[in-house]
Amino acid sequence: MKNNLLENFIVYLFNSKTIFYLILIVATLIVIPNIDRESLWLDEIFSATASLKTSSLDLMFSKYISRDGNPPLYYVLLFYWGKIFGSGDFEIRLLSYVVTLLGLILSYLLIKKHFSRKLAILFLFLSAFTPGVLYYAQEARMYSLDMLT
């Protein structure tokens, strides 16, 4: 009887329309309270300095990005993000989490389109609660852009 109850619950979760939102909300509730628990690390300070302490994209590219081996898209996004939302630790790291959420949502939609909704939900659940994803989703570096590739 217990097996049947568990099976029914799992089937209900996979068929529920709210499970998608529930996964994203719970993952957000895990990340957001901890997003500025620690001060910025050295590599995050580089991202912030390159993107937020320069007055123009030209200066950012000539002074910082040309010497860095990482692709420049994250720095450009952070440059504009900082102009709109501010340059505090929370705001800087929030960009990475927003990009991670976009990656999770887009991945879910692609898997749902090409495979099945059940597989997409399973992928979303595993990806959203993987410790590495949760950890790097809140770091002010370009790691979150990996979710989009």
Coordinates of C-alpha atoms in Angstrom, one line a residue:
M1 CA 0.0 0.0 0.0
K2 CA 2.9 2.4 0.8
N3 CA 4.4 1.8 -2.6
N4 CA 1.2 2.6 -4.4
L5 CA 0.8 5.8 -2.4
L6 CA 4.3 6.9 -3.3
E7 CA 3.8 6.1 -6.9
N8 CA 0.5 8.1 -7.0
F9 CA 2.3 11.0 -5.4
I10 CA 5.1 10.9 -7.9
V11 CA 2.6 10.7 -10.8
Y12 CA 0.7 13.6 -9.3
L13 CA 3.9 15.7 -9.1
F14 CA 4.9 15.0 -12.7
N15 CA 1.4 15.8 -13.9
S16 CA 0.9 18.9 -11.7
K17 CA 1.1 22.2 -13.5
T18 CA 2.6 23.9 -10.4
I19 CA 5.6 21.7 -10.0
F20 CA 7.6 23.8 -12.5
Y21 CA 7.0 26.9 -10.4
L22 CA 7.5 25.1 -7.1
I23 CA 11.0 24.0 -8.1
L24 CA 12.0 27.4 -9.2
I25 CA 10.6 29.1 -6.1
V26 CA 12.2 26.6 -3.7
A27 CA 15.6 27.0 -5.5
T28 CA 15.2 30.8 -5.3
L29 CA 14.4 30.6 -1.6
I30 CA 17.6 28.6 -1.0
V31 CA 19.8 31.0 -3.0
I32 CA 18.5 34.5 -2.3
P33 CA 18.9 34.5 1.5
N34 CA 22.5 33.4 1.1
I35 CA 23.5 35.5 -1.9
D36 CA 25.3 38.2 0.1
R37 CA 26.2 36.2 3.2
E38 CA 29.9 36.5 2.3
S39 CA 31.8 39.5 0.9
L40 CA 33.0 39.3 -2.7
W41 CA 35.8 37.0 -3.6
L42 CA 38.9 38.1 -5.5
D43 CA 37.6 36.9 -8.9
E44 CA 34.2 38.6 -8.2
I45 CA 36.0 41.8 -7.3
F46 CA 37.7 41.7 -10.7
S47 CA 34.3 41.3 -12.4
A48 CA 32.9 44.2 -10.4
T49 CA 35.9 46.4 -10.9
A50 CA 36.0 45.7 -14.7
S51 CA 32.3 46.2 -15.2
L52 CA 31.2 48.7 -12.6
K53 CA 34.1 50.9 -11.9
T54 CA 34.7 51.9 -15.5
S55 CA 32.9 54.8 -17.2
S56 CA 32.6 53.3 -20.6
L57 CA 32.7 50.0 -22.5
D58 CA 35.8 51.2 -24.4
L59 CA 37.7 51.7 -21.2
M60 CA 36.4 48.4 -19.8
F61 CA 37.7 46.5 -22.8
S62 CA 41.0 48.3 -23.1
K63 CA 41.9 48.3 -19.4
Y64 CA 40.5 45.0 -18.1
I65 CA 38.8 42.6 -20.6
S66 CA 41.6 42.5 -23.2
R67 CA 43.9 41.0 -20.5
D68 CA 41.3 38.4 -19.3
G69 CA 40.9 35.1 -21.0
N70 CA 37.2 34.9 -20.4
P71 CA 34.5 35.8 -22.9
P72 CA 33.3 39.5 -22.5
L73 CA 29.5 39.0 -22.6
Y74 CA 29.2 38.7 -18.8
Y75 CA 31.2 41.9 -18.2
V76 CA 29.0 43.8 -20.7
L77 CA 25.8 42.5 -19.0
L78 CA 27.2 43.4 -15.6
F79 CA 28.1 46.8 -16.8
Y80 CA 24.5 47.6 -17.8
W81 CA 23.0 45.6 -14.8
G82 CA 25.0 47.8 -12.4
K83 CA 23.8 51.0 -14.1
I84 CA 20.2 49.9 -13.6
F85 CA 20.2 48.0 -10.3
G86 CA 23.2 49.2 -8.4
S87 CA 26.6 47.9 -7.4
G88 CA 26.2 46.3 -4.0
D89 CA 27.2 42.7 -3.4
F90 CA 23.6 41.5 -3.6
E91 CA 22.9 43.3 -6.8
I92 CA 26.1 42.1 -8.5
R93 CA 25.4 38.5 -7.6
L94 CA 21.7 38.7 -8.4
L95 CA 22.6 39.0 -12.1
S96 CA 24.2 35.6 -12.0
Y97 CA 21.2 34.0 -10.4
V98 CA 18.8 35.6 -12.9
V99 CA 20.9 34.2 -15.7
T100 CA 20.9 30.8 -14.0
L101 CA 17.1 30.9 -13.7
L102 CA 16.8 31.8 -17.4
G103 CA 19.1 28.9 -18.3
L104 CA 16.9 26.5 -16.2
I105 CA 13.7 27.7 -17.8
L106 CA 15.1 27.5 -21.3
S107 CA 16.5 24.1 -20.7
Y108 CA 13.2 22.9 -19.3
L109 CA 11.3 24.3 -22.4
L110 CA 13.8 22.7 -24.8
I111 CA 13.6 19.3 -23.1
K112 CA 9.9 19.4 -22.9
K113 CA 9.6 20.3 -26.6
H114 CA 12.0 17.6 -27.9
F115 CA 11.5 14.8 -25.3
S116 CA 8.8 14.8 -22.7
R117 CA 7.4 17.0 -19.8
K118 CA 8.4 14.3 -17.3
L119 CA 12.0 14.3 -18.4
A120 CA 12.0 18.1 -18.4
I121 CA 10.7 18.2 -14.8
L122 CA 13.3 15.7 -13.7
F123 CA 16.1 17.7 -15.4
L124 CA 14.8 20.9 -13.8
F125 CA 14.7 19.3 -10.4
L126 CA 18.1 17.8 -10.6
S127 CA 19.7 20.9 -12.1
A128 CA 18.0 23.4 -9.7
F129 CA 19.1 21.5 -6.6
T130 CA 22.6 20.3 -7.6
P131 CA 25.0 21.9 -5.0
G132 CA 27.3 23.1 -7.7
V133 CA 24.6 24.9 -9.5
L134 CA 23.3 26.5 -6.3
Y135 CA 26.8 27.5 -5.4
Y136 CA 27.9 29.0 -8.7
A137 CA 24.5 30.6 -9.4
Q138 CA 25.3 33.2 -6.8
E139 CA 28.9 34.0 -7.8
A140 CA 29.5 37.2 -9.7
R141 CA 31.3 35.5 -12.5
M142 CA 30.4 34.2 -15.9
Y143 CA 29.7 30.7 -14.8
S144 CA 26.0 31.2 -14.9
L145 CA 26.2 31.8 -18.6
D146 CA 27.1 28.1 -19.0
M147 CA 23.5 27.4 -18.2
L148 CA 22.6 29.0 -21.5
T149 CA 25.0 27.0 -23.6

